CSV table of C-alpha atoms and ligand atoms in Angstrom, one decimal:
chain,number,residue,atom,x,y,z
A,30,MET,CA,-4.2,16.2,-25.0
A,31,GLU,CA,-0.5,16.6,-24.3
A,32,ASP,CA,-1.7,19.2,-21.7
A,33,GLU,CA,-4.2,16.9,-20.3
A,34,LEU,CA,-1.5,14.1,-19.6
A,35,GLU,CA,0.7,16.8,-18.2
A,36,HIS,CA,-2.0,17.9,-15.7
A,37,ILE,CA,-2.5,14.2,-14.6
A,38,LEU,CA,1.3,13.7,-14.3
A,39,GLU,CA,1.3,16.8,-11.9
A,40,LYS,CA,-1.5,15.2,-9.8
A,41,TYR,CA,0.5,12.0,-9.6
A,42,LYS,CA,3.6,14.1,-8.3
A,43,ALA,CA,1.6,16.4,-6.0
A,44,ALA,CA,0.2,13.1,-4.5
A,45,GLY,CA,3.8,11.8,-4.1
A,46,LYS,CA,4.9,15.0,-2.3
A,47,ILE,CA,2.4,14.9,0.2
A,48,LEU,CA,3.1,11.4,0.8
A,49,VAL,CA,6.8,12.2,1.4
A,50,GLU,CA,6.2,14.9,3.8
A,51,VAL,CA,3.5,12.7,5.9
A,52,ARG,CA,5.9,9.6,5.7
A,53,GLU,CA,8.7,11.4,7.2
A,54,ALA,CA,7.0,13.1,9.9
A,55,ALA,CA,5.2,9.8,10.8
A,56,LEU,CA,8.5,7.9,11.0
A,57,GLU,CA,9.2,10.1,14.2
A,58,LEU,CA,6.2,8.5,15.8
A,59,VAL,CA,7.0,4.8,15.2
A,60,LYS,CA,8.8,4.2,18.5
A,61,PRO,CA,8.1,1.8,21.1
A,62,GLY,CA,5.3,2.6,23.3
A,63,ASN,CA,3.5,4.7,21.0
A,64,ARG,CA,0.0,3.6,19.8
A,65,LEU,CA,-0.3,2.4,16.3
A,66,LEU,CA,-3.8,3.9,16.1
A,67,ASP,CA,-2.2,7.2,16.8
A,68,VAL,CA,0.3,7.0,14.0
A,69,ALA,CA,-2.3,5.7,11.4
A,70,GLU,CA,-4.6,8.8,12.3
A,71,PHE,CA,-1.5,11.2,12.2
A,72,VAL,CA,-0.9,9.7,8.5
A,73,GLU,CA,-4.3,10.1,7.3
A,74,SER,CA,-5.3,13.5,8.6
A,75,GLY,CA,-1.9,14.7,7.5
A,76,ILE,CA,-2.7,13.9,4.2
A,77,ARG,CA,-6.1,15.4,4.6
A,78,ASP,CA,-4.6,18.5,5.9
A,79,ARG,CA,-2.1,18.7,3.0
A,80,GLY,CA,-5.0,18.5,0.3
A,81,GLY,CA,-5.1,14.8,-0.5
A,82,GLU,CA,-6.9,12.0,0.4
A,83,PRO,CA,-5.7,8.7,1.7
A,84,ALA,CA,-5.8,6.2,-1.1
A,85,PHE,CA,-6.1,3.2,1.3
A,86,PRO,CA,-6.1,3.0,5.1
A,87,CYS,CA,-2.7,3.6,6.5
A,88,ASN,CA,-0.8,0.0,6.6
A,89,ILE,CA,0.9,-0.6,10.0
A,90,SER,CA,1.9,-4.5,9.5
A,91,ARG,CA,4.4,-5.8,12.1
A,92,ASN,CA,7.0,-8.6,12.1
A,93,GLU,CA,5.3,-11.5,10.2
A,94,GLU,CA,2.5,-9.6,9.2
A,95,ALA,CA,3.3,-8.3,5.5
A,96,ALA,CA,0.2,-6.3,4.6
A,97,HIS,CA,-3.2,-5.4,5.2
A,98,ALA,CA,-3.2,-4.6,8.7
A,99,THR,CA,-4.6,-1.3,10.0
A,100,PRO,CA,-5.8,-0.5,13.7
A,101,SER,CA,-9.2,-1.2,14.5
A,102,ILE,CA,-11.6,0.9,16.2
A,103,ASP,CA,-10.2,2.3,19.6
A,104,ASP,CA,-7.2,0.0,19.1
A,105,GLU,CA,-5.0,0.0,22.1
A,106,ALA,CA,-2.0,-1.8,20.4
A,107,VAL,CA,1.8,0.1,20.7
A,108,PHE,CA,4.9,-0.8,19.1
A,109,GLY,CA,7.0,-3.3,20.9
A,110,PRO,CA,10.9,-2.6,21.5
A,111,GLU,CA,11.7,-5.3,19.0
A,112,ASP,CA,8.8,-4.6,16.1
A,113,LEU,CA,9.6,-4.6,12.7
A,114,VAL,CA,7.3,-2.2,11.2
A,115,LYS,CA,6.2,-1.6,7.7
A,116,LEU,CA,4.5,1.6,7.2
A,117,ASP,CA,2.5,1.7,3.8
A,118,ILE,CA,1.0,4.9,2.9
A,119,GLY,CA,-1.4,5.9,-0.1
A,120,VAL,CA,-2.2,9.3,-1.0
A,121,HIS,CA,-4.4,10.5,-3.9
A,122,ILE,CA,-5.3,13.6,-5.6
A,123,ASP,CA,-8.4,13.6,-7.8
A,124,GLY,CA,-7.9,9.5,-7.7
A,125,TYR,CA,-4.3,9.8,-8.9
A,126,ILE,CA,-2.4,7.8,-6.5
A,127,ALA,CA,0.9,7.8,-4.8
A,128,ASP,CA,2.0,4.5,-2.7
A,129,SER,CA,5.0,4.0,-0.7
A,130,ALA,CA,6.1,1.8,2.3
A,131,VAL,CA,9.3,1.9,4.4
A,132,THR,CA,10.4,-0.7,7.3
A,133,VAL,CA,11.3,0.5,10.5
A,134,ASP,CA,13.6,-2.0,12.6
A,135,LEU,CA,12.8,-0.9,16.1
A,136,GLY,CA,15.3,-3.4,17.9
A,137,GLY,CA,17.9,-3.0,15.4
A,138,LYS,CA,18.4,-6.7,15.1
A,139,TYR,CA,17.3,-7.0,11.3
A,140,GLU,CA,19.3,-4.4,9.5
A,141,GLU,CA,20.3,-7.0,6.7
A,142,LEU,CA,16.7,-8.1,6.1
A,143,VAL,CA,15.6,-4.4,5.7
A,144,ARG,CA,18.5,-3.6,3.6
A,145,ALA,CA,17.7,-6.6,1.3
A,146,SER,CA,14.4,-5.0,0.5
A,147,GLU,CA,15.6,-1.6,0.0
A,148,ALA,CA,18.4,-2.7,-2.0
A,149,ALA,CA,15.8,-4.7,-4.3
A,150,LEU,CA,13.9,-1.6,-4.8
A,151,ASP,CA,16.7,0.6,-5.5
A,152,GLU,CA,18.4,-1.9,-8.1
A,153,ALA,CA,14.7,-2.2,-9.7
A,154,ILE,CA,14.6,1.6,-9.9
A,155,LYS,CA,18.0,1.6,-11.6
A,156,ILE,CA,16.7,-0.3,-14.8
A,157,ILE,CA,13.4,1.0,-15.3
A,158,HIS,CA,12.7,2.9,-18.6
A,159,ASP,CA,10.5,3.0,-21.5
A,160,GLY,CA,10.4,-0.5,-23.0
A,161,VAL,CA,11.6,-2.5,-19.8
A,162,SER,CA,9.8,-5.8,-19.2
A,163,THR,CA,8.3,-6.7,-15.8
A,164,VAL,CA,10.4,-9.9,-16.2
A,165,GLU,CA,13.6,-7.9,-15.8
A,166,ILE,CA,12.3,-5.8,-12.7
A,167,GLY,CA,11.2,-9.4,-11.1
A,168,GLU,CA,14.5,-10.9,-11.8
A,169,VAL,CA,16.5,-8.0,-10.4
A,170,ILE,CA,14.5,-7.9,-7.1
A,171,GLU,CA,14.7,-11.6,-6.6
A,172,LYS,CA,18.8,-11.6,-7.0
A,173,ALA,CA,19.0,-8.7,-4.8
A,174,ILE,CA,17.3,-10.2,-2.1
A,175,LYS,CA,18.5,-13.7,-2.6
A,176,GLU,CA,22.2,-12.8,-2.6
A,177,ARG,CA,21.7,-11.0,0.8
A,178,GLY,CA,20.6,-14.6,2.1
A,179,TYR,CA,16.4,-13.8,2.1
A,180,LYS,CA,13.6,-14.8,0.0
A,181,PRO,CA,11.2,-12.7,-2.0
A,182,ILE,CA,7.6,-12.8,-1.2
A,183,VAL,CA,6.2,-14.6,-4.3
A,184,ASN,CA,2.6,-13.8,-3.9
A,185,LEU,CA,3.2,-10.0,-3.2
A,186,SER,CA,3.6,-8.0,-6.2
A,187,GLY,CA,4.0,-4.4,-7.4
A,188,HIS,CA,1.3,-3.0,-9.5
A,189,GLY,CA,0.1,-0.2,-11.9
A,190,LEU,CA,-1.6,2.5,-10.6
A,191,LEU,CA,-4.7,4.1,-12.3
A,192,ARG,CA,-7.1,6.8,-11.5
A,193,TYR,CA,-9.0,5.4,-8.5
A,194,ASN,CA,-7.3,2.0,-8.7
A,195,SER,CA,-4.6,1.3,-6.3
A,196,HIS,CA,-4.1,-2.2,-7.7
A,197,ALA,CA,-4.3,-1.8,-11.4
A,198,PRO,CA,-2.4,-4.0,-14.3
A,199,PRO,CA,0.2,-4.8,-14.8
A,200,THR,CA,1.4,-6.9,-11.9
A,201,ILE,CA,5.3,-6.7,-11.3
A,202,PRO,CA,6.1,-9.9,-9.5
A,203,ASN,CA,9.1,-10.0,-7.0
A,204,VAL,CA,10.7,-12.9,-8.9
A,205,LYS,CA,11.4,-13.8,-12.3
A,206,HIS,CA,8.2,-14.7,-14.2
A,207,GLU,CA,6.9,-15.4,-17.7
A,208,HIS,CA,4.5,-13.6,-19.7
A,209,GLY,CA,6.0,-10.0,-18.8
A,210,VAL,CA,4.3,-7.0,-19.5
A,211,ILE,CA,6.3,-4.0,-21.1
A,212,LEU,CA,6.3,-0.7,-19.5
A,213,LYS,CA,5.8,2.5,-21.5
A,214,THR,CA,6.6,6.0,-21.3
A,215,ASN,CA,4.2,7.9,-18.6
A,216,ASP,CA,2.8,4.4,-17.0
A,217,VAL,CA,2.9,5.0,-13.3
A,218,VAL,CA,3.6,1.9,-11.3
A,219,ALA,CA,4.5,0.9,-7.7
A,220,ILE,CA,7.6,-1.3,-7.2
A,221,GLU,CA,7.3,-3.1,-3.8
A,222,PRO,CA,9.8,-5.8,-3.0
A,223,PHE,CA,9.0,-7.8,0.2
A,224,ALA,CA,12.0,-10.0,1.6
A,225,THR,CA,11.7,-12.5,4.3
A,226,ASN,CA,13.7,-14.9,6.4
A,227,GLY,CA,10.8,-17.1,6.4
A,228,GLY,CA,9.3,-19.6,3.3
A,229,GLY,CA,8.7,-16.6,0.8
A,230,LYS,CA,5.0,-16.8,0.7
A,231,VAL,CA,2.0,-15.1,2.5
A,232,VAL,CA,-1.3,-16.5,3.9
A,233,GLU,CA,-4.4,-14.6,4.9
A,234,SER,CA,-4.9,-14.5,8.6
A,235,GLY,CA,-6.5,-12.4,11.6
A,236,ASN,CA,-9.1,-9.9,11.5
A,237,VAL,CA,-10.4,-7.8,8.6
A,238,GLU,CA,-10.1,-4.1,9.0
A,239,ILE,CA,-9.9,-3.0,5.3
A,240,TYR,CA,-12.6,-3.3,2.6
A,241,SER,CA,-13.4,-1.9,-1.0
A,242,LEU,CA,-16.5,-1.5,-2.9
A,243,ILE,CA,-16.8,-3.7,-5.7
A,244,LYS,CA,-20.0,-2.8,-7.0
A,245,PRO,CA,-23.4,-1.2,-5.4
A,246,LYS,CA,-26.0,-3.6,-5.3
A,247,PRO,CA,-29.6,-3.2,-3.8
A,248,VAL,CA,-29.8,-3.9,0.0
A,249,ARG,CA,-32.7,-4.0,2.4
A,250,MET,CA,-31.1,-3.6,5.9
A,251,ARG,CA,-31.4,0.1,6.7
A,252,GLU,CA,-27.9,0.4,8.1
A,253,ALA,CA,-26.3,-1.5,5.3
A,254,LYS,CA,-28.1,1.0,2.8
A,255,LYS,CA,-26.8,3.9,4.7
A,256,LEU,CA,-23.2,2.4,4.8
A,257,LEU,CA,-23.2,1.6,1.1
A,258,ASN,CA,-24.1,5.4,0.5
A,259,GLU,CA,-21.1,6.4,2.7
A,260,ILE,CA,-18.6,4.2,1.0
A,261,LYS,CA,-19.4,5.3,-2.3
A,262,LYS,CA,-17.3,8.6,-1.8
A,263,TYR,CA,-14.1,6.1,-1.8
A,264,HIS,CA,-14.7,5.5,-5.6
A,265,GLY,CA,-13.9,1.8,-5.1
A,266,LEU,CA,-10.5,2.5,-3.3
A,267,PRO,CA,-10.1,0.5,0.1
A,268,PHE,CA,-11.3,1.9,3.2
A,269,ALA,CA,-11.1,1.2,7.1
A,270,ARG,CA,-13.5,-0.2,9.4
A,271,ARG,CA,-12.8,2.7,11.9
A,272,TRP,CA,-13.6,5.2,9.3
A,273,LEU,CA,-17.1,4.1,9.0
A,274,PRO,CA,-20.3,5.1,11.1
A,275,ARG,CA,-20.7,2.8,14.0
A,276,GLU,CA,-24.3,2.2,14.0
A,277,ARG,CA,-25.0,-1.9,13.8
A,278,LEU,CA,-21.6,-1.7,11.8
A,279,ASN,CA,-20.4,-5.2,12.1
A,280,LEU,CA,-24.0,-6.5,10.7
A,281,ALA,CA,-24.1,-4.1,8.1
A,282,LEU,CA,-20.5,-4.7,6.9
A,283,ARG,CA,-21.6,-8.7,7.1
A,284,THR,CA,-24.6,-8.0,5.1
A,285,LEU,CA,-22.6,-6.0,2.4
A,286,LYS,CA,-19.9,-8.5,2.2
A,287,ASN,CA,-22.3,-11.6,1.8
A,288,THR,CA,-24.2,-9.6,-1.0
A,289,GLY,CA,-21.1,-9.4,-3.1
A,290,VAL,CA,-21.0,-5.7,-2.7
A,291,LEU,CA,-17.6,-5.5,-0.6
A,292,ARG,CA,-14.4,-7.4,-0.8
A,293,ASP,CA,-12.3,-7.6,2.3
A,294,TYR,CA,-8.5,-7.6,2.9
A,295,PRO,CA,-7.7,-10.1,5.5
A,296,ILE,CA,-4.3,-9.5,7.1
A,297,LEU,CA,-1.3,-11.1,5.2
A,298,ARG,CA,1.3,-13.2,7.2
A,299,GLU,CA,4.4,-14.9,6.3
A,300,GLU,CA,3.4,-18.7,6.0
A,301,ASN,CA,6.1,-19.9,8.4
A,302,ARG,CA,5.6,-16.6,10.4
A,303,GLY,CA,9.0,-15.4,9.2
A,304,LEU,CA,9.8,-11.6,9.5
A,305,VAL,CA,9.1,-9.6,6.6
A,306,ALA,CA,10.7,-6.2,5.3
A,307,GLN,CA,9.2,-3.9,2.5
A,308,ALA,CA,10.3,-1.1,0.6
A,309,GLU,CA,8.1,0.7,-2.1
A,310,HIS,CA,8.2,3.6,-4.2
A,311,THR,CA,5.9,5.0,-6.9
A,312,VAL,CA,7.5,5.6,-10.4
A,313,ILE,CA,6.6,7.4,-13.7
A,314,ILE,CA,8.1,5.7,-16.6
A,315,LYS,CA,10.3,7.8,-19.0
A,316,GLU,CA,12.1,7.4,-22.1
A,317,ASP,CA,15.5,6.6,-20.5
A,318,GLY,CA,14.9,6.2,-16.9
A,319,CYS,CA,11.9,6.7,-14.4
A,320,GLU,CA,10.8,9.4,-12.1
A,321,VAL,CA,10.3,8.6,-8.4
A,322,THR,CA,7.1,10.3,-7.1
A,323,THR,CA,7.6,9.3,-3.5
A,324,SER,CA,11.3,9.9,-3.0
A,325,SER,CA,12.7,12.1,-0.2
A,326,ILE,CA,15.7,12.9,-2.0
A,327,SER,CA,15.0,15.8,-4.2
A,328,MET,CA,16.2,15.4,-7.7
A,329,GLY,CA,16.9,19.1,-8.0
A,330,ASP,CA,15.0,19.7,-11.4
V,421,CO,CO1,1.5,-0.9,-3.2
């Protein structure tokens, strides 16, 4: 039993290691004029080349977009000279996930905002240990962002990571909240503060490029049936439209969505079109601290 747990934790850590390598290499490509699609494909193939699988499509959300943006099929969009870019990457090995995000400020105008999200993440990680409550984490994040003059996004949260479940309980709000959950040794969670100069909330907008399988159900349309078979391999984890076979794809997706087989993830943008910065790491809770699986700084153990 002990051994099995160790074995599982090793997979979480190996996923984190792949993520760090791919993230650092991909950051070199987040430059004005480069295509978002090239970065997303670089990340996803980099993960596979190293023996992992993407736990979700590479998210590249810009400016007022906070999450769930990923390039479309043949997307020609390029980074602008002043884009505030969130690169959110997920890797899994055998279902055990690492999830991490960084913000790149291409114009160099929003350093303070980026720093607010990073400081909130650092300070949250510092207080995490066996027995910490999500209430304390939310408080620390909220305080770090507010004392730098920004707002945390109240309806985006950190989350647990379970096998083939990239948004498992507990929810870890980025603000003070009631009914907290106590984190225990060997729990694996993602901490992800979002800071904004807008209103502090996200709303759904724009095209949907990301989906996940809720539950297979019988469908009649031939292409929908084929598509359903194809997406079973993601084990319920989110996947991108551009990963799918293109044969009558829109109709097949709509059919599955309307049958309740799929859920979709519309792009989330700040309600007042404020700018959004995000910082995220995955941590394993330990007796007297935590181990960050997605940190580029080696702890030298
Ligand atoms: Co996350």
